[in-house]
Structure formats: C-alpha cells, structure tokens
PDB file of C-alpha atoms in Angstrom:
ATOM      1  CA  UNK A 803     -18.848  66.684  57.927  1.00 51.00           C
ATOM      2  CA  UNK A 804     -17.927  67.424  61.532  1.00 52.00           C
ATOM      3  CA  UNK A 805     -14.473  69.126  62.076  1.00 54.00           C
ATOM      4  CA  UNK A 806     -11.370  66.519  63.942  1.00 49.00           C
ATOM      5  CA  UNK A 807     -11.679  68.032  67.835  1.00 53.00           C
ATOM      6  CA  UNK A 808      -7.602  67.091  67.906  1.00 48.00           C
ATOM      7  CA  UNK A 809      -5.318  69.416  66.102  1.00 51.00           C
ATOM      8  CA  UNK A 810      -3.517  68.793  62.791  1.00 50.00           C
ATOM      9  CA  UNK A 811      -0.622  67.141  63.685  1.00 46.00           C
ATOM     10  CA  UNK A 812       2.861  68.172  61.814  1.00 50.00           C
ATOM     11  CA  UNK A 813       3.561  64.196  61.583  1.00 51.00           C
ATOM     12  CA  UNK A 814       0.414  63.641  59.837  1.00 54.00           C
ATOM     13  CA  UNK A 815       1.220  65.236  56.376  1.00 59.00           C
ATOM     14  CA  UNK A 816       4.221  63.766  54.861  1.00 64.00           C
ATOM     15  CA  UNK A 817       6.778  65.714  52.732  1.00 68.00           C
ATOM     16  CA  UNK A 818       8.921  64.841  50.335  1.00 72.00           C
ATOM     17  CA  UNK A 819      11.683  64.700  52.733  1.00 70.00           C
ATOM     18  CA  UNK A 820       9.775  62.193  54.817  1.00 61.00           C
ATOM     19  CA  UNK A 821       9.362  59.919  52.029  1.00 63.00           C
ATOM     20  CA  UNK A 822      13.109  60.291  50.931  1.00 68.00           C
ATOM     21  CA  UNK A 823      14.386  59.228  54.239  1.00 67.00           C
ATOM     22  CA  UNK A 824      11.459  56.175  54.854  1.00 67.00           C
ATOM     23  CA  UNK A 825      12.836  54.608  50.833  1.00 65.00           C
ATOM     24  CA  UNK A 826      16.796  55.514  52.344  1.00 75.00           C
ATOM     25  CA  UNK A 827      16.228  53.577  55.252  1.00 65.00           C
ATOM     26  CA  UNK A 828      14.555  50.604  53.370  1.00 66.00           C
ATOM     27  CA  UNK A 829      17.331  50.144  50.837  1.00 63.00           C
ATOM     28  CA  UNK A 830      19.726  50.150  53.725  1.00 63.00           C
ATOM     29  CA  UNK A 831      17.533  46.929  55.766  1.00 56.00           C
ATOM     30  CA  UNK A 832      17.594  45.179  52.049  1.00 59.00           C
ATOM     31  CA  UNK A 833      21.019  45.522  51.313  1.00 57.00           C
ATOM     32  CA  UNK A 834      21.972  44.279  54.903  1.00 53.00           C
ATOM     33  CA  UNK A 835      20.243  41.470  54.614  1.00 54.00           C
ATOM     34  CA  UNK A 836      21.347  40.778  51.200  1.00 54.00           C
ATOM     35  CA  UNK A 837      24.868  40.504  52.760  1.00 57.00           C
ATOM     36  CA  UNK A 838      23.874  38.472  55.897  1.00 56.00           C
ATOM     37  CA  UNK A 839      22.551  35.466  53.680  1.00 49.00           C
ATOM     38  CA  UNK A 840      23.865  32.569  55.614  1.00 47.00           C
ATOM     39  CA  UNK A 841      26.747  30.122  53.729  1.00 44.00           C
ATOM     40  CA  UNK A 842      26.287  27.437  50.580  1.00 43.00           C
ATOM     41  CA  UNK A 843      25.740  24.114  51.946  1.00 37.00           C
ATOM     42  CA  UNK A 844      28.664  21.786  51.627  1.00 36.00           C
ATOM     43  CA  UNK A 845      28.999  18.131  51.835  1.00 36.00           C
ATOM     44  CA  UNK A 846      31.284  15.901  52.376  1.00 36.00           C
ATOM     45  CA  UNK A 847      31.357  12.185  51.506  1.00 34.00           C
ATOM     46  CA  UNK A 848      33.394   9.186  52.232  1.00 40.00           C
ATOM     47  CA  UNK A 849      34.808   7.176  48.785  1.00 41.00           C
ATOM     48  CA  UNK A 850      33.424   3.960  49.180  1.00 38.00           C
ATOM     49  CA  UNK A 851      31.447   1.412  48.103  1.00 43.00           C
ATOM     50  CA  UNK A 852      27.646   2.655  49.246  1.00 43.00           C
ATOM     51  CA  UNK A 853      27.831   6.337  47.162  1.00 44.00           C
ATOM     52  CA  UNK A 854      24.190   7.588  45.942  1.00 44.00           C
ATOM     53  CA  UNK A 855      23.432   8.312  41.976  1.00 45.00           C
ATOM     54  CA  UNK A 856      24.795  11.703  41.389  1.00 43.00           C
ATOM     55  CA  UNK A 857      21.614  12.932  39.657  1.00 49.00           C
ATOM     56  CA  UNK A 858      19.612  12.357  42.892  1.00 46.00           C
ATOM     57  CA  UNK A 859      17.556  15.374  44.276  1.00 49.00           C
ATOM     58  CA  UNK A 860      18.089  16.385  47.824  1.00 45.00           C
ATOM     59  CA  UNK A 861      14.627  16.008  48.548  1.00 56.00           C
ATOM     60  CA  UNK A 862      13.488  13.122  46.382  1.00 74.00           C
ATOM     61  CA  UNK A 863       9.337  12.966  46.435  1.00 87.00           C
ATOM     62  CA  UNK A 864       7.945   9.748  45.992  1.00 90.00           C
ATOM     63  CA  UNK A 865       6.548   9.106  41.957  1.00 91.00           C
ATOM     64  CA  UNK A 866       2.382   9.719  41.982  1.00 92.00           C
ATOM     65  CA  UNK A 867       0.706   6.807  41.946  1.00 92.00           C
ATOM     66  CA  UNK A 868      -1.826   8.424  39.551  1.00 91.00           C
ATOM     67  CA  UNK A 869       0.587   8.491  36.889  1.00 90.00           C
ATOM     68  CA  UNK A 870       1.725   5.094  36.372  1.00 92.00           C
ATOM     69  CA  UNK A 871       0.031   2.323  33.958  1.00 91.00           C
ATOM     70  CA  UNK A 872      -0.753  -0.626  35.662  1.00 92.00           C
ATOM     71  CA  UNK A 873      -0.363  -4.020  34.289  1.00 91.00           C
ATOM     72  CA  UNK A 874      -4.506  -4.943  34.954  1.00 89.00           C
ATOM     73  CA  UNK A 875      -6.514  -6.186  31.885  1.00 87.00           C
ATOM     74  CA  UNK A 876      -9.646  -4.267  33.038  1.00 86.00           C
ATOM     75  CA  UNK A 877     -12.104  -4.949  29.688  1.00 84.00           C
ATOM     76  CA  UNK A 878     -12.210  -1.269  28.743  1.00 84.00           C
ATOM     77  CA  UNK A 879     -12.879  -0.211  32.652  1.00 88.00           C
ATOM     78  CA  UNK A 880     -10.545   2.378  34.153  1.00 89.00           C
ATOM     79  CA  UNK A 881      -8.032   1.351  37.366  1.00 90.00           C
ATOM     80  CA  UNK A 882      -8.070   2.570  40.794  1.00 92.00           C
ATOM     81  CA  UNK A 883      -5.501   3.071  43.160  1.00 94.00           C
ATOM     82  CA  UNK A 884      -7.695   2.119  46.085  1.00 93.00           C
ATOM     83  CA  UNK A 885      -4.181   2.768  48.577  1.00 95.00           C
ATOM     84  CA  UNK A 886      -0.998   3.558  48.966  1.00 95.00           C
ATOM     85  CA  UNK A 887       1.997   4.308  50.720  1.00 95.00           C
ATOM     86  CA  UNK A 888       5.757   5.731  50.352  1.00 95.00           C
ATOM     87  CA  UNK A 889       9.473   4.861  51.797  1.00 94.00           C
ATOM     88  CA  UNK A 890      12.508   3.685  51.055  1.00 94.00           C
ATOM     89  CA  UNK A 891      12.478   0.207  50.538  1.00 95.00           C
ATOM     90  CA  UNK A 892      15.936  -0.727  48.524  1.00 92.00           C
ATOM     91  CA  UNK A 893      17.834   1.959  50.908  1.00 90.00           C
ATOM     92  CA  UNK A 894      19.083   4.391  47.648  1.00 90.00           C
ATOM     93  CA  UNK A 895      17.925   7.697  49.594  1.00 91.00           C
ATOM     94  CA  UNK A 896      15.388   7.815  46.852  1.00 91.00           C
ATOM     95  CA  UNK A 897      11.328   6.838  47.917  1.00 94.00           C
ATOM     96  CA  UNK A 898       8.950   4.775  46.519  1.00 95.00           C
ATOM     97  CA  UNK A 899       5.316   4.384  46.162  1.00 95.00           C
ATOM     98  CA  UNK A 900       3.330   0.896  46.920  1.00 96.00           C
ATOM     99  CA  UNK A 901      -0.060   1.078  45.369  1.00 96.00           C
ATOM    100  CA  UNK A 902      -2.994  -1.519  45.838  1.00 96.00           C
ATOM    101  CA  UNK A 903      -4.944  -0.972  42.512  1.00 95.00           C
ATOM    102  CA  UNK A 904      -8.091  -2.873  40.779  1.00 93.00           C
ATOM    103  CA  UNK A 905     -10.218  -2.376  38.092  1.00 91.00           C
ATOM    104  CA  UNK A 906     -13.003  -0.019  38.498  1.00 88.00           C
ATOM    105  CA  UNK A 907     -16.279  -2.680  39.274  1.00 78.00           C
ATOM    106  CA  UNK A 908     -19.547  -1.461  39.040  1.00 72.00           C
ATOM    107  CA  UNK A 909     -19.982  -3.398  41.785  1.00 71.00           C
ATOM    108  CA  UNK A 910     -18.905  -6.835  43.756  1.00 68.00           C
ATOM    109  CA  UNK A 911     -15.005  -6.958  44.724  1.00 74.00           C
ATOM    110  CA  UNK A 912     -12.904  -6.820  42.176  1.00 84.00           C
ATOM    111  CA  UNK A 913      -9.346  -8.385  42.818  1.00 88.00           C
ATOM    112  CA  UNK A 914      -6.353  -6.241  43.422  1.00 93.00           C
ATOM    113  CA  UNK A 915      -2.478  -5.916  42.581  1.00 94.00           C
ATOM    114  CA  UNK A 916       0.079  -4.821  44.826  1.00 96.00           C
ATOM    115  CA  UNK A 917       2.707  -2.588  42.724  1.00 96.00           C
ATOM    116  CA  UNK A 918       6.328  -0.837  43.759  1.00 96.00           C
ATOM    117  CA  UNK A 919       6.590   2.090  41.662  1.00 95.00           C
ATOM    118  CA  UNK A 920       9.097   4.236  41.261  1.00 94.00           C
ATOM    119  CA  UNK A 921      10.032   7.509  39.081  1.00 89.00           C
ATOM    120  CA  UNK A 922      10.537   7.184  35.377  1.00 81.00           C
ATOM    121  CA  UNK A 923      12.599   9.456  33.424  1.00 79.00           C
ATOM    122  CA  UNK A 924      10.016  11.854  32.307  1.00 80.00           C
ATOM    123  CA  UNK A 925       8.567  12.125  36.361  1.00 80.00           C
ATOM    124  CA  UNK A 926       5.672   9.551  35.484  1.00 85.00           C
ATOM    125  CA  UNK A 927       5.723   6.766  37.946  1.00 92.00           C
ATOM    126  CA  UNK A 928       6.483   3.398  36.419  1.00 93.00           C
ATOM    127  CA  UNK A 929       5.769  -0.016  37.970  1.00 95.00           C
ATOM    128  CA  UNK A 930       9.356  -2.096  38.766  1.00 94.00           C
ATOM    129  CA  UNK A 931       7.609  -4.675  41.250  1.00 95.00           C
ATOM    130  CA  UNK A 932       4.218  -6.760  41.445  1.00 95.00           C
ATOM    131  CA  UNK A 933       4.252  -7.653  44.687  1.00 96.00           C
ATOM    132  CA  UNK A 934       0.557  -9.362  44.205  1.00 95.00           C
ATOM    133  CA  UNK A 935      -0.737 -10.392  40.966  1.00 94.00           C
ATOM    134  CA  UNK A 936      -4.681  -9.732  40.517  1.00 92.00           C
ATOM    135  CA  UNK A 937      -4.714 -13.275  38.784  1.00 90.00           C
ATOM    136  CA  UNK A 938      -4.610 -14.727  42.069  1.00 90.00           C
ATOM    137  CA  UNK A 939      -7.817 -13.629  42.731  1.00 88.00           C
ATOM    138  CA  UNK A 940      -7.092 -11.779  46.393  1.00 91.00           C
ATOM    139  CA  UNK A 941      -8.304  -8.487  47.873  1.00 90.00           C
ATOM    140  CA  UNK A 942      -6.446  -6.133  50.236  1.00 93.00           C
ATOM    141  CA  UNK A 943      -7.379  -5.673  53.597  1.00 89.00           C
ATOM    142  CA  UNK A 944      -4.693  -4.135  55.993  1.00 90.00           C
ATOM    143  CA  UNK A 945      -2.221  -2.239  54.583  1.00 94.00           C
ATOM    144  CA  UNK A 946       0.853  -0.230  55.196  1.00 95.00           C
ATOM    145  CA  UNK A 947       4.609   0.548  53.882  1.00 96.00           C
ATOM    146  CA  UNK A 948       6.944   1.469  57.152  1.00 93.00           C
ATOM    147  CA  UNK A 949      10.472   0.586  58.159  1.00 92.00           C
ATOM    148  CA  UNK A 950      11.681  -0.282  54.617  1.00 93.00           C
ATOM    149  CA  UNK A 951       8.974  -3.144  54.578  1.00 95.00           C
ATOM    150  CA  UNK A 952       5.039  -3.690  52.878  1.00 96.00           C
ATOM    151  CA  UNK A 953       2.940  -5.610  54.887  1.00 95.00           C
ATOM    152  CA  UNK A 954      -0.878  -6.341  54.043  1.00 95.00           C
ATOM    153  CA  UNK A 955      -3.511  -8.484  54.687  1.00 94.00           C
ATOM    154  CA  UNK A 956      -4.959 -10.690  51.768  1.00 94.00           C
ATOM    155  CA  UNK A 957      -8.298 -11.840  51.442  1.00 93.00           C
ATOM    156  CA  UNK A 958      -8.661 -15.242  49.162  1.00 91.00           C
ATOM    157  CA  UNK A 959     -11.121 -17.704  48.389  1.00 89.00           C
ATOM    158  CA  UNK A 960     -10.037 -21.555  48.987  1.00 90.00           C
ATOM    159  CA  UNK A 961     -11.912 -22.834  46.553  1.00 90.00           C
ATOM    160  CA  UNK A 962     -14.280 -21.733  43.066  1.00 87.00           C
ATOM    161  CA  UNK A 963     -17.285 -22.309  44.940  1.00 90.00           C
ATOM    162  CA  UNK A 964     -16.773 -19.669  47.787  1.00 87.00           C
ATOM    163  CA  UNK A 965     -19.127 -16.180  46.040  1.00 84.00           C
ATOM    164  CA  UNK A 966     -16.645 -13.665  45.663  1.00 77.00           C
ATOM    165  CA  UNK A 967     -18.615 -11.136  48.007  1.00 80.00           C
ATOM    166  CA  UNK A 968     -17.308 -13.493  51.210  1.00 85.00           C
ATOM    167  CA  UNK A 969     -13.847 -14.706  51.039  1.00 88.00           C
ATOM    168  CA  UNK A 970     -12.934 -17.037  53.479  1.00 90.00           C
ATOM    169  CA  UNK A 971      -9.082 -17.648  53.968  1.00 92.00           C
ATOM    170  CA  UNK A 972      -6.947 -14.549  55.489  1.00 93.00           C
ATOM    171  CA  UNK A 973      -2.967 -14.280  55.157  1.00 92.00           C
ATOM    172  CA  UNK A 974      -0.812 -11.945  56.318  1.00 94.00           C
ATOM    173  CA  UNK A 975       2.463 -10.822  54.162  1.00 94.00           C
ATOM    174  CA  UNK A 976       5.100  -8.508  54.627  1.00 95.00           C
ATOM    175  CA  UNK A 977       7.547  -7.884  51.967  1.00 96.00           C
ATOM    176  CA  UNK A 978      11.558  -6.677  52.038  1.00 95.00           C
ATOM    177  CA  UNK A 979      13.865  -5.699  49.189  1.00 94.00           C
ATOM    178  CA  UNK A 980      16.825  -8.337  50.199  1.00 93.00           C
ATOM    179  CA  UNK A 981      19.233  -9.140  47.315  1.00 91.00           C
ATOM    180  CA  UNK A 982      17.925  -7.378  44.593  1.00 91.00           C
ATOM    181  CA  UNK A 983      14.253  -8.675  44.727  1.00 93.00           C
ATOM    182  CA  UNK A 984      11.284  -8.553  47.202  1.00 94.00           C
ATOM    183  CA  UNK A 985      11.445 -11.354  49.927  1.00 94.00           C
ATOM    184  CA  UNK A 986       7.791 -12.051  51.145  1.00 93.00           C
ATOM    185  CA  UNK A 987       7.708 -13.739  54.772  1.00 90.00           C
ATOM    186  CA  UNK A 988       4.564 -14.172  56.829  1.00 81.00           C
ATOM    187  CA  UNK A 989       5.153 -12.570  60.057  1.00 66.00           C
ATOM    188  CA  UNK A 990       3.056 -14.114  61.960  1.00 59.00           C
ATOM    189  CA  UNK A 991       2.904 -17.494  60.234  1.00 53.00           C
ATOM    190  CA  UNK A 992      -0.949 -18.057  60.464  1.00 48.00           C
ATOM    191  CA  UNK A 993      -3.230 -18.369  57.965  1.00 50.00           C
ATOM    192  CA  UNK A 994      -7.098 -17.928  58.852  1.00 45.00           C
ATOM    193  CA  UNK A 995     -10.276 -19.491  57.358  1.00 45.00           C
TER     194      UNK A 995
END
C-alpha cells in the first residue's frame, strides 16, 4: 500500500463533537420546515342550484375500463376493450370512461359496443350507457371522447349478403349527454357506401 503524499488533514477524522453539531443542525432545518408548511386549502362555494355530490374526490380518476362487465353474449369467449377514452360528459366534475369492446374472435371482425362507464360503489367500473349495441352488427373505426362529446366512425353492412370481412356503408356519430340521456347527431350528415 503506498503512503497518501498529502498530509492528514484535522477535518478528515470526525469526533464526536463533529457529529453532535452535524445531527444539531439537522433537527434545526427539520423543525423549520415543519413550521413553514404552507396553509389548509379552503373553498368557498356559492348556494345554488349547480352544487357537486359532497362525497366527490378532488381529483376524481376515471373508473378502469378493465373492471367493468359488459353486456356482450360472447359464447364462453372473453371481451376486449379494443379502445377507450375519458371526460366529463354529464358536467358533475366527476370523469367517465367510453369503451369500444367485442368479443374476443379467433378471427374475422367481430361486432362492437360502445359503453359509458362510470365508478361503482366498490371502485369497479359499471356500464350506465350503450351508446352502440353489438346487435346491430357495426364495427368501430375512428374514435375519440373530447369536449364533453363521443364521436366515432361505424362500419355496417347494408345488407346479409355483404361478407363481414368488407363492410360497405360508413356513418359518422357523435354523441352528447343533453337532458338526462345521450343525444346522437351526425355531424357531418353523410353517410358513405
């Protein structure tokens, strides 16, 4: 071992002294900021006839898609949420989730269900709205939830004789809670074949 060519430095071997005044000076920084902790936050809110739920989080999270049971008859086959998307869309503070979902296919395209979820009393998500029933035999294309509203794309089949791999009529929805229900418009007005 080869000898340090700098001298032993007094600073380098602590004493007990040394240590006393480093754990002083620490309990003095905790205890300051201990008594710097910044104000509760208050709020104040107008009586009236718009007043949230009082058992509403501050920062609601939208209910997991993943957790809700889906109205599909699927022949023993599991669902898929295949997308989704969160907002406010009855203006309660409070998110939901829009999920497309469809029965797990081995193949071919299976149709799919458009459902509002929300959060159940045990945090499971439970399905208040079917926006698109899979009975009616349509497939998602576009889709998004933004500005309060759902819009999407359906893919449909005019008649039994189109094969289900090629459907050939496209409509475009959007949806908006108005009145207690969902309203669904066509924003553009067109449908394609």
């Amino acid at each position: 071992m080869q000898p340090s060519a700098v001298p032993d430095l007094a600073h380098t071997h602590a004493r007990p002294v040394h240590w006393l005044a480093t754990a002083t000076a620490m309990a003095a920084v905790v205890a300051l900021a201990g008594l710097m902790q910044p104000a509760p936050a208050t709020a104040i809110t107008e009586a009236g006839p718009r007043t949230a739920p009082a058992a509403v989080p501050a920062a609601a999270s939208a209910p997991d898609s993943a957790t809700a049971e889906y109205p599909l008859r699927c022949a023993g086959a599991p669902t898929r949420v295949v997308r989704q998307g969160q907002g406010d869309l009855d203006g309660d503070g409070i998110p939901e989730t829009v999920a497309v979902v469809h029965c797990e296919a081995g193949s071919g395209t299976p149709p799919s269900g458009i459902y509002v979820l929300t959060r159940g009393e045990h945090g499971t998500a439970r399905v208040v709205a079917t926006l698109v029933d899979p009975a009616l035999r349509r497939s998602v294309a576009d889709f998004a939830v933004r500005d309060g509203a759902v819009t999407a794309t359906l893919l449909g089949y005019s008649s039994p004789d189109v094969p289900s791999c090629c459907p050939d009529e496209r409509e475009r929805f959007k949806w908006r809670w108005q009145g207690g229900v969902f309203v669904r418009t066509t924003p553009d007005g067109a449908l394609a074949r």
